PDB file of C-alpha atoms in Angstrom:
ATOM      1  CA  MET A  51     -27.042  -6.297  -0.882  1.00 90.00           C
ATOM      2  CA  ALA A  52     -24.821  -3.483   0.857  1.00 96.00           C
ATOM      3  CA  HIS A  53     -24.467  -0.189  -0.364  1.00 98.00           C
ATOM      4  CA  ILE A  54     -21.766   2.628   0.724  1.00 98.00           C
ATOM      5  CA  ASP A  55     -21.755   6.104  -0.751  1.00 98.00           C
ATOM      6  CA  TYR A  56     -18.448   7.385  -1.123  1.00 98.00           C
ATOM      7  CA  TYR A  57     -17.779  11.157  -1.173  1.00 98.00           C
ATOM      8  CA  LEU A  58     -14.843  12.314  -2.528  1.00 98.00           C
ATOM      9  CA  GLY A  59     -12.582  15.508  -3.365  1.00 98.00           C
ATOM     10  CA  VAL A  60     -11.173  15.437  -6.805  1.00 98.00           C
ATOM     11  CA  PHE A  61      -8.221  17.379  -4.988  1.00 97.00           C
ATOM     12  CA  SER A  62      -7.960  15.674  -1.809  1.00 98.00           C
ATOM     13  CA  PRO A  63      -4.972  13.932  -0.694  1.00 98.00           C
ATOM     14  CA  ASN A  64      -6.780  11.436   1.123  1.00 98.00           C
ATOM     15  CA  CYS A  65      -8.817  10.667  -1.608  1.00 98.00           C
ATOM     16  CA  TYR A  66      -5.229  10.085  -3.682  1.00 98.00           C
ATOM     17  CA  LEU A  67      -4.323   8.076  -0.738  1.00 98.00           C
ATOM     18  CA  ALA A  68      -7.237   6.092  -1.216  1.00 98.00           C
ATOM     19  CA  GLY A  69      -6.476   4.995  -4.331  1.00 97.00           C
ATOM     20  CA  THR A  70      -8.556   2.491  -5.801  1.00 98.00           C
ATOM     21  CA  ARG A  71      -9.231   0.568  -2.553  1.00 98.00           C
ATOM     22  CA  PRO A  72     -12.708   1.943  -1.896  1.00 98.00           C
ATOM     23  CA  GLY A  73     -13.501   0.362  -4.823  1.00 97.00           C
ATOM     24  CA  ASP A  74     -11.412  -2.645  -4.302  1.00 98.00           C
ATOM     25  CA  ILE A  75     -13.477  -3.062  -0.909  1.00 98.00           C
ATOM     26  CA  ALA A  76     -16.846  -2.847  -2.556  1.00 98.00           C
ATOM     27  CA  SER A  77     -16.297  -4.919  -5.178  1.00 97.00           C
ATOM     28  CA  LYS A  78     -14.829  -7.931  -2.912  1.00 97.00           C
ATOM     29  CA  HIS A  79     -17.761  -7.503  -0.072  1.00 96.00           C
ATOM     30  CA  GLY A  80     -20.303  -7.526  -3.512  1.00 96.00           C
ATOM     31  CA  ALA A  81     -21.254  -4.000  -2.533  1.00 97.00           C
ATOM     32  CA  THR A  82     -22.480  -1.021  -4.550  1.00 98.00           C
ATOM     33  CA  MET A  83     -20.682   1.988  -4.603  1.00 98.00           C
ATOM     34  CA  THR A  84     -21.901   5.681  -5.659  1.00 98.00           C
ATOM     35  CA  TYR A  85     -19.598   8.457  -6.268  1.00 98.00           C
ATOM     36  CA  LYS A  86     -20.462  11.855  -4.976  1.00 98.00           C
ATOM     37  CA  PRO A  87     -17.404  14.446  -5.698  1.00 98.00           C
ATOM     38  CA  LEU A  88     -18.437  17.831  -3.615  1.00 98.00           C
ATOM     39  CA  ASP A  89     -17.197  21.199  -3.059  1.00 97.00           C
ATOM     40  CA  LEU A  90     -14.786  20.217  -0.502  1.00 97.00           C
ATOM     41  CA  MET A  91     -13.968  23.863   0.566  1.00 96.00           C
ATOM     42  CA  ALA A  92     -17.718  24.476   0.591  1.00 97.00           C
ATOM     43  CA  LEU A  93     -18.107  21.380   2.909  1.00 98.00           C
ATOM     44  CA  PHE A  94     -15.633  22.539   5.356  1.00 97.00           C
ATOM     45  CA  ALA A  95     -17.312  26.210   5.479  1.00 97.00           C
ATOM     46  CA  ARG A  96     -20.972  24.709   5.742  1.00 97.00           C
ATOM     47  CA  THR A  97     -19.626  21.991   8.417  1.00 98.00           C
ATOM     48  CA  GLY A  98     -17.069  23.981  10.586  1.00 96.00           C
ATOM     49  CA  GLY A  99     -13.979  22.983   8.637  1.00 96.00           C
ATOM     50  CA  VAL A 100     -10.853  25.450   7.647  1.00 94.00           C
ATOM     51  CA  PRO A 101      -8.871  24.978   4.817  1.00 94.00           C
ATOM     52  CA  PRO A 102      -5.848  23.786   4.950  1.00 94.00           C
ATOM     53  CA  ALA A 103      -3.875  27.352   4.166  1.00 93.00           C
ATOM     54  CA  GLN A 104      -6.263  28.706   7.318  1.00 95.00           C
ATOM     55  CA  ARG A 105      -5.444  26.500   9.813  1.00 97.00           C
ATOM     56  CA  HIS A 106      -2.815  27.030  12.558  1.00 97.00           C
ATOM     57  CA  VAL A 107       0.853  26.272  12.020  1.00 97.00           C
ATOM     58  CA  SER A 108       0.820  23.394  13.659  1.00 98.00           C
ATOM     59  CA  ARG A 109      -1.971  21.565  11.664  1.00 97.00           C
ATOM     60  CA  GLN A 110      -0.559  22.229   8.562  1.00 97.00           C
ATOM     61  CA  GLU A 111       2.884  21.163   9.816  1.00 98.00           C
ATOM     62  CA  TYR A 112       0.984  17.882  11.204  1.00 98.00           C
ATOM     63  CA  ARG A 113      -1.094  17.830   8.358  1.00 97.00           C
ATOM     64  CA  LEU A 114       1.945  17.196   5.747  1.00 97.00           C
ATOM     65  CA  ILE A 115       3.851  14.770   8.155  1.00 98.00           C
ATOM     66  CA  GLU A 116       0.817  12.306   8.191  1.00 97.00           C
ATOM     67  CA  MET A 117       0.805  12.538   4.288  1.00 98.00           C
ATOM     68  CA  GLU A 118       4.085  11.683   3.945  1.00 98.00           C
ATOM     69  CA  ARG A 119       4.068   9.358   6.366  1.00 97.00           C
ATOM     70  CA  ASN A 120       0.558   7.616   5.007  1.00 97.00           C
ATOM     71  CA  ALA A 121       2.394   7.992   1.032  1.00 98.00           C
ATOM     72  CA  LYS A 122       5.233   6.169   2.369  1.00 97.00           C
ATOM     73  CA  ILE A 123       3.256   3.405   3.857  1.00 95.00           C
ATOM     74  CA  ALA A 124       0.889   3.244   1.008  1.00 95.00           C
ATOM     75  CA  GLY A 125       4.152   3.008  -1.545  1.00 97.00           C
ATOM     76  CA  MET A 126       2.759   6.138  -2.921  1.00 98.00           C
ATOM     77  CA  PRO A 127       4.463   9.029  -4.471  1.00 98.00           C
ATOM     78  CA  ILE A 128       3.431  12.060  -3.600  1.00 98.00           C
ATOM     79  CA  ASN A 129       4.265  15.662  -3.836  1.00 98.00           C
ATOM     80  CA  LEU A 130       3.388  17.935  -0.542  1.00 98.00           C
ATOM     81  CA  HIS A 131       3.333  21.043  -2.446  1.00 97.00           C
ATOM     82  CA  PRO A 132       1.823  20.077  -5.760  1.00 97.00           C
ATOM     83  CA  ALA A 133       2.189  23.242  -8.405  1.00 95.00           C
ATOM     84  CA  HIS A 134      -1.458  22.864  -9.273  1.00 97.00           C
ATOM     85  CA  TRP A 135      -2.736  22.571  -5.804  1.00 95.00           C
ATOM     86  CA  PRO A 136      -5.504  23.849  -5.052  1.00 92.00           C
ATOM     87  CA  THR A 137      -7.195  24.218  -8.914  1.00 96.00           C
ATOM     88  CA  ASN A 138     -10.726  24.222  -9.587  1.00 97.00           C
ATOM     89  CA  PRO A 139     -11.991  20.847  -8.912  1.00 97.00           C
ATOM     90  CA  ALA A 140     -15.159  21.268 -10.920  1.00 97.00           C
ATOM     91  CA  PRO A 141     -14.266  20.222 -14.244  1.00 97.00           C
ATOM     92  CA  ALA A 142     -12.755  17.162 -12.901  1.00 97.00           C
ATOM     93  CA  SER A 143     -15.762  16.205 -10.798  1.00 98.00           C
ATOM     94  CA  TYR A 144     -18.036  16.630 -13.763  1.00 97.00           C
ATOM     95  CA  ALA A 145     -16.623  13.846 -15.306  1.00 97.00           C
ATOM     96  CA  VAL A 146     -16.661  11.585 -12.321  1.00 98.00           C
ATOM     97  CA  ILE A 147     -20.370  12.338 -12.540  1.00 97.00           C
ATOM     98  CA  ALA A 148     -20.383  11.146 -16.216  1.00 97.00           C
ATOM     99  CA  ALA A 149     -18.224   8.580 -16.244  1.00 97.00           C
ATOM    100  CA  GLN A 150     -20.284   7.091 -13.482  1.00 97.00           C
ATOM    101  CA  LYS A 151     -23.486   7.628 -15.468  1.00 96.00           C
ATOM    102  CA  ASP A 152     -21.655   6.583 -18.357  1.00 96.00           C
ATOM    103  CA  GLY A 153     -20.874   3.202 -16.609  1.00 96.00           C
ATOM    104  CA  SER A 154     -18.413   1.748 -19.585  1.00 96.00           C
ATOM    105  CA  GLY A 155     -15.020   2.164 -17.730  1.00 97.00           C
ATOM    106  CA  ASP A 156     -13.624   2.054 -14.178  1.00 98.00           C
ATOM    107  CA  LEU A 157     -14.640   4.591 -12.258  1.00 98.00           C
ATOM    108  CA  ALA A 158     -12.619   3.959  -9.432  1.00 98.00           C
ATOM    109  CA  ALA A 159      -9.548   3.998 -11.950  1.00 98.00           C
ATOM    110  CA  LEU A 160     -10.268   6.948 -12.892  1.00 98.00           C
ATOM    111  CA  VAL A 161     -10.760   8.830  -9.392  1.00 98.00           C
ATOM    112  CA  ALA A 162      -7.649   7.099  -8.940  1.00 98.00           C
ATOM    113  CA  ALA A 163      -5.728   8.777 -12.515  1.00 98.00           C
ATOM    114  CA  ILE A 164      -7.557  11.936 -11.141  1.00 98.00           C
ATOM    115  CA  THR A 165      -6.111  12.168  -7.991  1.00 98.00           C
ATOM    116  CA  ARG A 166      -2.622  11.223  -9.109  1.00 98.00           C
ATOM    117  CA  ALA A 167      -2.388  13.858 -11.583  1.00 98.00           C
ATOM    118  CA  CYS A 168      -2.436  16.531  -8.834  1.00 98.00           C
ATOM    119  CA  TRP A 169      -0.895  14.517  -6.374  1.00 98.00           C
ATOM    120  CA  ALA A 170       2.108  12.558  -8.449  1.00 98.00           C
ATOM    121  CA  GLU A 171       1.925  14.028 -11.552  1.00 98.00           C
ATOM    122  CA  GLU A 172       2.411  17.811 -11.301  1.00 97.00           C
ATOM    123  CA  ARG A 173      -0.928  18.321 -13.498  1.00 98.00           C
ATOM    124  CA  ASP A 174      -3.447  20.583 -13.498  1.00 98.00           C
ATOM    125  CA  ILE A 175      -6.844  19.106 -13.188  1.00 98.00           C
ATOM    126  CA  ALA A 176      -9.131  21.568 -14.282  1.00 97.00           C
ATOM    127  CA  GLU A 177      -7.271  21.607 -17.734  1.00 97.00           C
ATOM    128  CA  ASP A 178      -9.303  20.385 -20.415  1.00 97.00           C
ATOM    129  CA  SER A 179      -6.774  17.361 -21.566  1.00 98.00           C
ATOM    130  CA  VAL A 180      -5.249  16.249 -18.351  1.00 98.00           C
ATOM    131  CA  ILE A 181      -9.336  15.238 -18.105  1.00 98.00           C
ATOM    132  CA  LYS A 182      -9.205  13.678 -20.723  1.00 98.00           C
ATOM    133  CA  SER A 183      -5.889  11.806 -20.665  1.00 98.00           C
ATOM    134  CA  CYS A 184      -7.699  10.158 -17.145  1.00 98.00           C
ATOM    135  CA  LEU A 185     -10.921   9.466 -18.253  1.00 98.00           C
ATOM    136  CA  GLU A 186      -9.434   7.592 -21.305  1.00 98.00           C
ATOM    137  CA  SER A 187      -6.545   5.614 -19.010  1.00 98.00           C
ATOM    138  CA  ALA A 188      -9.879   4.455 -17.101  1.00 98.00           C
ATOM    139  CA  GLY A 189     -11.314   3.287 -20.046  1.00 98.00           C
ATOM    140  CA  PHE A 190     -14.052   5.926 -20.749  1.00 98.00           C
ATOM    141  CA  ASP A 191     -14.757   8.041 -23.722  1.00 97.00           C
ATOM    142  CA  PRO A 192     -12.746  11.511 -23.107  1.00 97.00           C
ATOM    143  CA  GLU A 193     -15.211  13.166 -24.583  1.00 95.00           C
ATOM    144  CA  LEU A 194     -17.316  12.556 -21.768  1.00 95.00           C
ATOM    145  CA  ALA A 195     -14.867  15.915 -20.257  1.00 94.00           C
ATOM    146  CA  ASP A 196     -17.360  17.949 -22.832  1.00 92.00           C
ATOM    147  CA  SER A 197     -21.181  16.227 -22.632  1.00 85.00           C
ATOM    148  CA  GLY A 198     -23.422  16.776 -19.290  1.00 79.00           C
ATOM    149  CA  LEU A 199     -22.264  19.996 -18.401  1.00 85.00           C
ATOM    150  CA  LEU A 200     -25.085  21.045 -16.727  1.00 87.00           C
ATOM    151  CA  SER A 201     -26.289  17.817 -15.288  1.00 90.00           C
ATOM    152  CA  GLY A 202     -23.128  17.543 -13.768  1.00 94.00           C
ATOM    153  CA  ALA A 203     -22.944  20.830 -12.262  1.00 95.00           C
ATOM    154  CA  GLU A 204     -26.317  19.962 -10.848  1.00 97.00           C
ATOM    155  CA  THR A 205     -25.926  16.734  -9.577  1.00 97.00           C
ATOM    156  CA  TYR A 206     -22.207  17.718  -7.981  1.00 98.00           C
ATOM    157  CA  GLU A 207     -24.107  20.552  -5.822  1.00 98.00           C
ATOM    158  CA  ALA A 208     -26.489  18.566  -4.809  1.00 98.00           C
ATOM    159  CA  ASN A 209     -23.635  15.753  -3.744  1.00 98.00           C
ATOM    160  CA  LEU A 210     -22.799  18.982  -1.731  1.00 98.00           C
ATOM    161  CA  GLU A 211     -26.075  18.945  -0.086  1.00 98.00           C
ATOM    162  CA  ASP A 212     -26.389  15.174   0.953  1.00 98.00           C
ATOM    163  CA  ALA A 213     -23.424  15.408   2.719  1.00 98.00           C
ATOM    164  CA  VAL A 214     -24.518  17.988   4.640  1.00 98.00           C
ATOM    165  CA  ASN A 215     -27.875  16.585   5.397  1.00 98.00           C
ATOM    166  CA  ALA A 216     -26.005  13.275   5.934  1.00 98.00           C
ATOM    167  CA  GLY A 217     -23.511  14.280   8.342  1.00 98.00           C
ATOM    168  CA  VAL A 218     -20.382  14.611   6.563  1.00 98.00           C
ATOM    169  CA  PHE A 219     -17.686  16.730   7.455  1.00 98.00           C
ATOM    170  CA  GLY A 220     -14.579  16.137   4.847  1.00 98.00           C
ATOM    171  CA  ALA A 221     -13.211  13.325   2.270  1.00 98.00           C
ATOM    172  CA  PRO A 222     -12.473  10.772   1.528  1.00 98.00           C
ATOM    173  CA  PHE A 223     -16.023  10.000   3.668  1.00 98.00           C
ATOM    174  CA  PHE A 224     -18.124   6.914   3.573  1.00 98.00           C
ATOM    175  CA  ILE A 225     -22.026   6.368   4.196  1.00 98.00           C
ATOM    176  CA  THR A 226     -23.543   2.853   4.427  1.00 98.00           C
ATOM    177  CA  ASP A 227     -26.989   1.853   3.801  1.00 97.00           C
ATOM    178  CA  ASP A 228     -27.105   0.999   7.149  1.00 97.00           C
ATOM    179  CA  ASP A 229     -26.136   4.621   8.187  1.00 96.00           C
ATOM    180  CA  ARG A 230     -22.547   3.627   9.173  1.00 98.00           C
ATOM    181  CA  ARG A 231     -19.810   6.046   8.604  1.00 98.00           C
ATOM    182  CA  PHE A 232     -16.370   6.037   7.946  1.00 98.00           C
ATOM    183  CA  TRP A 233     -14.017   9.511   7.489  1.00 98.00           C
ATOM    184  CA  GLY A 234     -10.770   8.913   5.693  1.00 97.00           C
ATOM    185  CA  GLN A 235      -8.399   6.519   3.909  1.00 97.00           C
ATOM    186  CA  ASP A 236      -6.840   5.342   7.448  1.00 95.00           C
ATOM    187  CA  ARG A 237     -10.504   4.194   8.224  1.00 97.00           C
ATOM    188  CA  LEU A 238     -10.932   2.053   5.336  1.00 98.00           C
ATOM    189  CA  ASP A 239      -9.734  -0.982   7.092  1.00 97.00           C
ATOM    190  CA  HIS A 240     -13.167  -0.383   9.183  1.00 98.00           C
ATOM    191  CA  LEU A 241     -15.237  -0.148   6.433  1.00 98.00           C
ATOM    192  CA  ALA A 242     -14.607  -3.582   5.042  1.00 98.00           C
ATOM    193  CA  ALA A 243     -14.809  -4.588   8.626  1.00 98.00           C
ATOM    194  CA  HIS A 244     -18.131  -3.424   8.742  1.00 97.00           C
ATOM    195  CA  LEU A 245     -19.127  -4.949   5.740  1.00 97.00           C
ATOM    196  CA  GLU A 246     -17.620  -8.330   6.331  1.00 95.00           C
ATOM    197  CA  SER A 247     -19.424  -8.456   9.543  1.00 94.00           C
ATOM    198  CA  ARG A 248     -22.970  -8.093   7.442  1.00 89.00           C
ATOM    199  CA  GLY A 249     -22.179 -10.708   5.488  1.00 80.00           C
ATOM    200  CA  ALA A 250     -21.892  -8.516   2.318  1.00 57.00           C
TER     201      ALA A 250
END
């Protein structure tokens, strides 16, 4: 059985645009998937990346063009300048970690709900009420937002170290158990094709 590590940032627009497709692809090909939320800004700092606000204006402008274009192709609403971005990604990341450990709901739906809250619904994903509503909508106990904070923080930090060591430099980033790497929501078809070629 194939396995995929999915490195994600809960306030990443490209993780939002990936939607539930990573989970759908894994399910279709009988692959398992570990969701690994991490501190994306810390990842940039560790791997030579530059936060969007510090990039040259031409890169900032083209980033918005690509976001709008990809959202239109995907048929997804997007606010290119959300009111609550950037925000503290740690609480929502801890919730994803706790939900994955709990296993009672739909993790793909949870990640999609959290990223959608930021990029399409003008909600602050650092707020407890927002996180709990996302958990509940994905079939999880909303109280998971309050549990396992210490272990969530430890896993969150470990995910960053794992990412750096594995060659990850952005999000979404997918690494298969045979060390094939795929960066970006626009590479999901490549991931699916690779799994198909393995007979997964």
